[in-house]
Coordinates of C-alpha atoms in Angstrom, one line a residue:
M1 CA 0.0 0.0 0.0
A2 CA 2.8 2.4 0.9
R3 CA 4.5 1.6 -2.4
G4 CA 1.3 2.5 -4.2
R5 CA 1.0 5.9 -2.4
S6 CA 4.6 6.6 -3.2
F7 CA 4.1 5.9 -6.9
G8 CA 1.0 8.1 -6.9
A9 CA 2.8 11.0 -5.3
S10 CA 5.6 10.7 -7.8
N11 CA 3.1 10.7 -10.6
I12 CA 1.4 13.9 -9.3
A13 CA 4.7 15.6 -8.8
G14 CA 5.8 14.8 -12.4
T15 CA 2.5 16.1 -13.8
W16 CA 2.8 19.3 -11.7
S17 CA 6.4 19.7 -12.9
R18 CA 5.3 19.5 -16.5
V19 CA 2.4 21.9 -16.1
T20 CA 4.6 24.3 -14.2
T21 CA 7.2 24.2 -17.0
V22 CA 4.6 25.0 -19.6
R23 CA 3.2 27.8 -17.6
N24 CA 6.7 29.3 -16.9
F25 CA 7.5 29.1 -20.6
E26 CA 4.3 31.1 -21.4
L27 CA 5.1 33.7 -18.7
S28 CA 8.6 34.2 -20.1
L29 CA 7.3 35.4 -23.5
A30 CA 7.5 39.0 -24.5
P31 CA 4.0 40.7 -24.6
Y32 CA 4.2 40.9 -28.4
A33 CA 4.9 37.2 -28.8
V34 CA 2.2 34.7 -29.7
S35 CA 1.0 32.6 -26.7
S36 CA -0.6 29.2 -26.9
T37 CA -2.9 30.2 -24.1
N38 CA -4.7 32.6 -26.3
T39 CA -4.5 30.8 -29.6
R40 CA -7.5 31.2 -31.9
G41 CA -7.8 27.4 -31.8
R42 CA -8.1 24.7 -34.4
L43 CA -10.6 24.0 -37.2
H44 CA -11.7 20.9 -35.3
P45 CA -11.9 21.4 -31.5
E46 CA -9.7 19.1 -29.4
K47 CA -8.8 18.6 -25.8
S48 CA -5.8 20.6 -24.8
P49 CA -2.5 18.6 -24.7
E50 CA -1.0 17.5 -21.4
G51 CA 2.6 18.4 -20.6
R52 CA 3.2 20.4 -23.7
T53 CA 1.9 23.5 -25.3
E54 CA -0.5 23.7 -28.3
F55 CA 2.3 24.7 -30.6
E56 CA 4.5 21.8 -29.4
R57 CA 1.6 19.6 -30.4
D58 CA 1.6 21.3 -33.8
R59 CA 5.4 20.7 -34.2
D60 CA 5.1 17.1 -33.2
R61 CA 2.3 16.5 -35.7
I62 CA 4.4 18.0 -38.5
I63 CA 7.4 15.9 -37.6
H64 CA 5.3 12.7 -37.7
S65 CA 3.7 13.6 -41.0
A66 CA 4.3 11.7 -44.2
A67 CA 4.9 14.9 -46.0
F68 CA 7.8 15.8 -43.6
R69 CA 9.5 12.4 -44.1
R70 CA 9.3 12.8 -47.9
L71 CA 11.4 16.0 -47.7
E72 CA 14.4 13.8 -47.2
Y73 CA 14.3 12.9 -50.9
K74 CA 13.3 16.2 -52.3
T75 CA 15.8 18.5 -54.1
Q76 CA 17.2 21.7 -52.6
V77 CA 19.5 22.6 -55.4
F78 CA 21.1 19.3 -56.3
V79 CA 18.8 16.4 -57.3
N80 CA 18.8 13.8 -54.5
T81 CA 20.6 11.2 -56.7
E82 CA 23.6 13.4 -57.3
G83 CA 25.2 12.9 -53.9
D84 CA 24.5 11.9 -50.3
L85 CA 26.0 15.0 -48.7
Y86 CA 24.1 17.8 -50.4
R87 CA 21.2 19.5 -48.6
T88 CA 17.7 18.2 -49.2
R89 CA 14.4 19.9 -48.3
L90 CA 14.5 18.0 -45.0
T91 CA 18.0 19.1 -43.9
H92 CA 17.2 22.6 -45.1
S93 CA 14.0 22.6 -42.9
L94 CA 16.0 21.5 -39.9
E95 CA 18.6 24.2 -40.4
V96 CA 15.9 26.8 -40.7
A97 CA 14.3 25.6 -37.5
Q98 CA 17.6 25.8 -35.6
I99 CA 18.4 29.3 -36.8
A100 CA 14.8 30.5 -36.3
R101 CA 14.5 29.1 -32.8
S102 CA 17.7 30.7 -31.7
I103 CA 16.6 34.1 -32.9
S104 CA 13.1 33.7 -31.4
R105 CA 14.6 32.8 -28.0
N106 CA 16.8 35.9 -28.0
L107 CA 13.8 38.1 -28.9
G108 CA 11.4 36.6 -26.3
L109 CA 9.2 35.1 -28.9
N110 CA 7.4 31.7 -29.0
E111 CA 10.1 29.2 -29.9
E112 CA 7.6 26.3 -30.3
L113 CA 5.5 28.2 -32.8
T114 CA 8.6 29.4 -34.7
E115 CA 9.9 25.8 -34.9
A116 CA 6.5 24.4 -36.1
V117 CA 6.4 27.0 -38.9
A118 CA 10.0 26.4 -39.9
L119 CA 9.5 22.6 -40.1
A120 CA 6.3 23.0 -42.1
H121 CA 7.2 25.8 -44.5
D122 CA 8.3 23.4 -47.3
L123 CA 5.9 20.5 -46.8
G124 CA 4.2 21.4 -50.1
H125 CA 7.3 21.7 -52.2
T126 CA 7.5 19.7 -55.4
P127 CA 10.2 17.3 -56.4
F128 CA 13.2 18.9 -58.1
G129 CA 13.1 22.1 -56.2
H130 CA 12.1 25.4 -57.9
A131 CA 12.4 23.8 -61.3
G132 CA 9.6 21.3 -60.4
Q133 CA 7.5 24.1 -58.9
D134 CA 7.9 26.3 -62.0
A135 CA 7.0 23.5 -64.3
L136 CA 3.9 22.5 -62.2
N137 CA 2.8 26.1 -62.0
E138 CA 3.0 26.4 -65.8
C139 CA 0.9 23.2 -66.2
M140 CA -1.6 24.4 -63.7
G141 CA -1.8 27.9 -65.2
P142 CA -5.3 27.5 -66.6
Y143 CA -6.5 25.8 -63.4
G144 CA -5.5 28.3 -60.7
G145 CA -1.7 27.8 -60.8
F146 CA 0.5 26.1 -58.2
E147 CA 2.6 27.7 -55.4
H148 CA 4.4 25.5 -52.9
N149 CA 3.6 27.8 -50.0
L150 CA -0.2 27.4 -50.6
Q151 CA 0.4 23.7 -51.1
S152 CA 2.1 23.5 -47.7
L153 CA -1.1 24.8 -46.1
R154 CA -3.1 22.4 -48.2
V155 CA -1.0 19.5 -46.9
V156 CA -1.6 20.4 -43.2
D157 CA -5.3 21.3 -43.8
E158 CA -6.4 18.5 -46.1
L159 CA -3.9 16.1 -47.6
E160 CA -2.4 14.3 -44.6
E161 CA -4.5 11.3 -43.7
K162 CA -3.6 10.2 -40.1
Y163 CA -6.4 11.1 -37.7
A164 CA -9.8 9.5 -37.3
S165 CA -11.8 12.7 -36.8
F166 CA -10.4 15.0 -39.5
N167 CA -8.3 15.4 -42.6
G168 CA -5.0 17.1 -42.4
L169 CA -3.1 17.8 -39.1
N170 CA -5.7 20.2 -37.5
L171 CA -3.0 22.7 -36.6
C172 CA -3.6 25.9 -34.6
F173 CA -4.8 29.0 -36.5
E174 CA -1.5 30.9 -35.8
T175 CA 0.6 28.0 -37.2
R176 CA -1.5 27.8 -40.3
E177 CA -1.5 31.6 -40.8
S178 CA 2.3 31.7 -40.4
I179 CA 2.9 28.9 -43.0
L180 CA 1.1 31.1 -45.5
K181 CA 4.0 33.3 -46.4
H182 CA 2.6 34.6 -49.8
C183 CA -0.9 34.7 -51.1
S184 CA -2.6 36.6 -53.9
K185 CA -5.8 38.4 -53.4
P186 CA -7.9 35.9 -55.3
N187 CA -6.4 33.0 -53.4
A188 CA -6.8 34.9 -50.1
E189 CA -10.5 35.4 -50.8
K190 CA -10.9 31.6 -51.4
L191 CA -9.0 30.6 -48.2
G192 CA -11.0 32.7 -45.8
E193 CA -10.0 33.7 -42.3
V194 CA -6.5 32.1 -42.4
A195 CA -5.6 34.5 -45.3
D196 CA -7.4 37.5 -44.1
R197 CA -4.2 39.5 -43.3
F198 CA -3.4 39.6 -47.0
L199 CA -6.7 41.4 -47.6
S200 CA -6.4 43.7 -44.6
N201 CA -2.7 44.5 -45.2
R202 CA -1.6 43.2 -41.8
R203 CA 1.9 41.9 -41.2
P204 CA 2.6 38.3 -40.1
V205 CA 3.3 37.7 -36.4
L206 CA 7.0 38.1 -35.4
E207 CA 7.5 34.3 -35.2
A208 CA 6.6 34.1 -38.9
Q209 CA 8.8 37.1 -39.7
V210 CA 11.7 35.4 -38.0
T211 CA 11.1 32.1 -39.9
N212 CA 11.1 33.9 -43.2
L213 CA 14.5 35.4 -42.7
A214 CA 15.9 32.3 -41.1
D215 CA 14.9 30.5 -44.3
E216 CA 16.8 33.1 -46.3
I217 CA 19.9 32.8 -44.1
A218 CA 19.9 29.0 -44.3
Y219 CA 19.4 28.6 -48.0
N220 CA 21.9 31.3 -49.1
N221 CA 24.7 29.8 -46.9
H222 CA 24.1 26.1 -47.4
D223 CA 23.7 26.7 -51.2
I224 CA 27.2 28.4 -51.3
D225 CA 28.5 25.5 -49.2
D226 CA 27.0 22.9 -51.5
G227 CA 28.1 24.9 -54.6
L228 CA 31.7 24.8 -53.3
R229 CA 31.5 21.1 -52.4
S230 CA 30.2 20.3 -55.8
G231 CA 32.9 22.2 -57.6
L232 CA 30.4 24.2 -59.6
I233 CA 31.7 27.4 -58.0
T234 CA 35.3 27.9 -56.8
L235 CA 36.7 29.5 -53.7
E236 CA 38.2 32.2 -55.9
Q237 CA 34.7 33.0 -57.3
A238 CA 33.1 33.1 -53.9
A239 CA 35.9 35.4 -52.6
E240 CA 34.6 38.0 -55.0
V241 CA 31.5 38.4 -52.8
P242 CA 32.2 41.0 -50.1
L243 CA 30.4 39.1 -47.3
F244 CA 32.2 35.9 -48.1
K245 CA 35.6 37.5 -48.5
M246 CA 35.2 39.4 -45.2
H247 CA 34.8 36.1 -43.3
L248 CA 37.2 34.1 -45.4
D249 CA 40.0 36.6 -44.6
R250 CA 39.1 36.5 -40.9
V251 CA 39.4 32.7 -40.8
K252 CA 42.7 32.8 -42.7
T253 CA 44.1 35.4 -40.2
R254 CA 43.1 33.4 -37.2
H255 CA 44.1 30.0 -38.7
P256 CA 46.9 30.6 -41.2
N257 CA 47.3 26.9 -42.1
I258 CA 43.6 26.1 -42.5
E259 CA 42.4 24.8 -45.9
G260 CA 39.9 22.6 -47.7
R261 CA 36.5 21.8 -46.1
R262 CA 37.6 23.3 -42.7
L263 CA 38.2 26.7 -44.4
I264 CA 34.9 26.7 -46.1
H265 CA 33.0 25.5 -43.0
E266 CA 34.5 28.2 -40.8
T267 CA 33.8 30.9 -43.4
V268 CA 30.2 29.9 -43.8
R269 CA 29.8 29.5 -40.1
G270 CA 31.1 33.1 -39.6
I271 CA 28.7 34.4 -42.2
I272 CA 25.7 32.8 -40.6
N273 CA 26.6 34.1 -37.2
A274 CA 27.1 37.6 -38.6
L275 CA 23.7 37.6 -40.3
V276 CA 22.0 36.3 -37.2
Q277 CA 23.7 38.8 -34.9
D278 CA 22.9 41.7 -37.2
L279 CA 19.3 40.6 -37.5
L280 CA 19.0 40.4 -33.7
H281 CA 20.4 43.8 -33.1
E282 CA 18.4 45.5 -35.9
S283 CA 15.2 43.7 -34.8
E284 CA 15.7 44.7 -31.2
R285 CA 16.2 48.3 -32.3
R286 CA 13.0 48.3 -34.3
I287 CA 11.0 46.7 -31.5
Q288 CA 12.3 49.2 -29.0
Q289 CA 11.4 52.0 -31.3
M290 CA 7.9 50.8 -32.0
K291 CA 7.2 49.5 -28.5
P292 CA 4.5 46.9 -29.4
T293 CA 2.4 45.7 -26.4
C294 CA 0.6 42.9 -28.1
V295 CA 0.4 40.8 -31.3
A296 CA -2.2 43.2 -32.8
D297 CA 0.4 46.0 -32.6
V298 CA 2.9 43.8 -34.4
Q299 CA 0.5 43.1 -37.3
L300 CA -0.3 46.8 -37.8
A301 CA 3.3 47.9 -37.7
D302 CA 5.9 48.1 -40.4
K303 CA 8.1 44.9 -40.6
L304 CA 9.9 44.6 -37.3
I305 CA 12.3 41.7 -38.1
G306 CA 15.0 42.5 -40.5
F307 CA 18.7 43.2 -41.3
S308 CA 20.4 46.6 -41.0
P309 CA 20.7 48.4 -44.3
E310 CA 24.4 47.6 -44.5
M311 CA 23.9 43.9 -43.9
A312 CA 20.9 43.7 -46.3
E313 CA 23.1 45.1 -49.0
L314 CA 25.8 42.5 -48.3
N315 CA 23.3 39.7 -48.2
H316 CA 21.7 40.8 -51.5
A317 CA 25.1 40.7 -53.2
L318 CA 25.5 37.1 -52.0
K319 CA 22.1 36.2 -53.5
V320 CA 23.0 37.8 -56.8
F321 CA 26.2 35.8 -56.9
L322 CA 24.4 32.5 -56.2
R323 CA 21.8 33.2 -58.9
K324 CA 24.5 33.9 -61.5
A325 CA 27.2 31.5 -60.5
L326 CA 25.2 28.5 -59.2
Y327 CA 21.6 28.5 -60.1
Q328 CA 22.4 29.5 -63.8
H329 CA 25.4 27.2 -64.0
Y330 CA 25.1 25.1 -67.2
Q331 CA 25.1 21.8 -65.2
V332 CA 22.4 23.0 -62.9
L333 CA 20.4 24.2 -65.9
R334 CA 20.7 20.8 -67.6
A335 CA 19.3 19.1 -64.5
T336 CA 16.6 21.8 -64.4
L337 CA 15.7 21.0 -68.0
K338 CA 15.3 17.3 -67.3
A339 CA 13.3 18.0 -64.1
R340 CA 10.9 20.3 -65.8
R341 CA 10.4 17.7 -68.6
V342 CA 9.6 14.9 -66.1
V343 CA 7.0 17.1 -64.2
Q344 CA 5.4 18.4 -67.4
E345 CA 5.1 15.0 -69.1
L346 CA 3.7 13.4 -65.9
F347 CA 1.1 16.1 -65.7
H348 CA 0.0 15.8 -69.3
I349 CA -0.1 12.0 -69.2
F350 CA -2.5 12.1 -66.2
M351 CA -4.6 14.9 -67.7
G352 CA -4.9 12.7 -70.8
D353 CA -6.2 9.8 -68.8
P354 CA -6.8 10.4 -65.1
R355 CA -7.5 6.7 -64.6
L356 CA -3.7 6.3 -64.6
L357 CA -3.6 8.0 -61.2
P358 CA -3.4 5.9 -58.1
P359 CA -6.9 5.1 -56.8
Q360 CA -6.9 7.5 -53.8
F361 CA -6.2 10.4 -56.2
F362 CA -8.4 9.2 -59.0
Q363 CA -11.4 8.8 -56.7
R364 CA -11.3 12.5 -55.7
S365 CA -10.3 13.7 -59.2
E366 CA -13.8 14.0 -60.6
A367 CA -14.4 17.3 -58.8
D368 CA -11.0 18.8 -59.8
I369 CA -8.8 16.6 -61.9
P370 CA -6.0 19.1 -62.4
R371 CA -5.7 19.8 -58.7
A372 CA -5.7 16.1 -57.8
I373 CA -2.9 15.6 -60.3
A374 CA -1.0 18.5 -58.8
D375 CA -1.4 17.0 -55.4
Y376 CA 0.0 13.7 -56.6
I377 CA 3.0 15.2 -58.4
A378 CA 3.8 17.7 -55.6
G379 CA 3.9 14.9 -53.1
M380 CA 6.5 12.9 -55.0
T381 CA 10.1 12.7 -54.1
D382 CA 12.7 13.2 -56.8
R383 CA 13.4 9.5 -57.3
Y384 CA 9.7 8.5 -57.2
A385 CA 8.9 11.1 -59.9
M386 CA 11.7 9.7 -62.1
K387 CA 10.6 6.2 -61.5
E388 CA 6.9 7.0 -62.2
H389 CA 7.9 8.8 -65.4
Q390 CA 9.8 5.7 -66.5
R391 CA 6.8 3.4 -65.6
L392 CA 4.5 5.5 -67.8
T393 CA 6.9 6.2 -70.7
V394 CA 9.4 3.3 -71.0
P395 CA 8.1 -0.1 -72.2
G396 CA 9.0 -3.0 -69.9
V397 CA 9.4 -0.8 -66.8
Q398 CA 7.0 -1.8 -64.0

């Protein structure tokens, strides 16, 4: 009997500890941060989670989704089959989450919401990166177009099939609204409340603003890292970029004998740190100047998360360099050409005969055949898309 009472007391203490931790976390947030205690809720009401916040539940649902797992085999810049060490959409999303969470913590924002948005922001991306998205958008032009950001929301609202009571992941309103980074007026009118800020000219919450810039910091720097690793750009070329040269010189001064991968890693590491520190200082300055007292103040203000003018210029020069030297490199363009062809041909094959779609997509294609096809193609990994293309175009391939 004594042993039973002891176990019960321990259990109560553990529960109290978890509840206290959650409450303390919410109390530590800045007044302009999003709190899970005043979330606008979910499309389908659910009992509040125990021992974690609402946004932790969102994050966990995203991590356990099929769409998140598929990101491991989706292109960032280099097609997944080109090498095991290049970034994929999955590793990119993890890097974005790490950077975004660190920034949010320093600004007193909601780390769990930031992390959930960072991990979900690419769930709707096509195979083959932006080449796949551009090709699918062209195919879908007469049918409302395709944008991976809108598709990410579609994934978490409708396409994931895990729970007994609803389609999608049933995420909190604030997570869904923050995933929606871009939205045209016609699309916003169709989406309703979650896209209302695009019609009323309100800014995203600070957690979403942080994630947007963490995304930019991550992809610029890991693209230059992967570009150097691949040999498509050289260290001499990269050294012509002021931001890269600044940190390259610093590393060489501190470590005169450093070379190879260590030199590149230390340089990129320095750039990321400089961008994050600048963003923190500039964002703190803007917040102190504006003095928001609640989330509503944030959404009515000018953008509060950003780089200083000097760093914004340096970062822009890095983006211009990557566009010219890497994204328009002839080998990348060749891969882009093949990727576009695979996506376009798949789309037209299925439009010609929707019965070729897998049953779960064909069954709901009657209402909107093009959108069902887009859902199917967007959910493919690089290698699945290539294999499906072969199955449909090459005799003898099963």
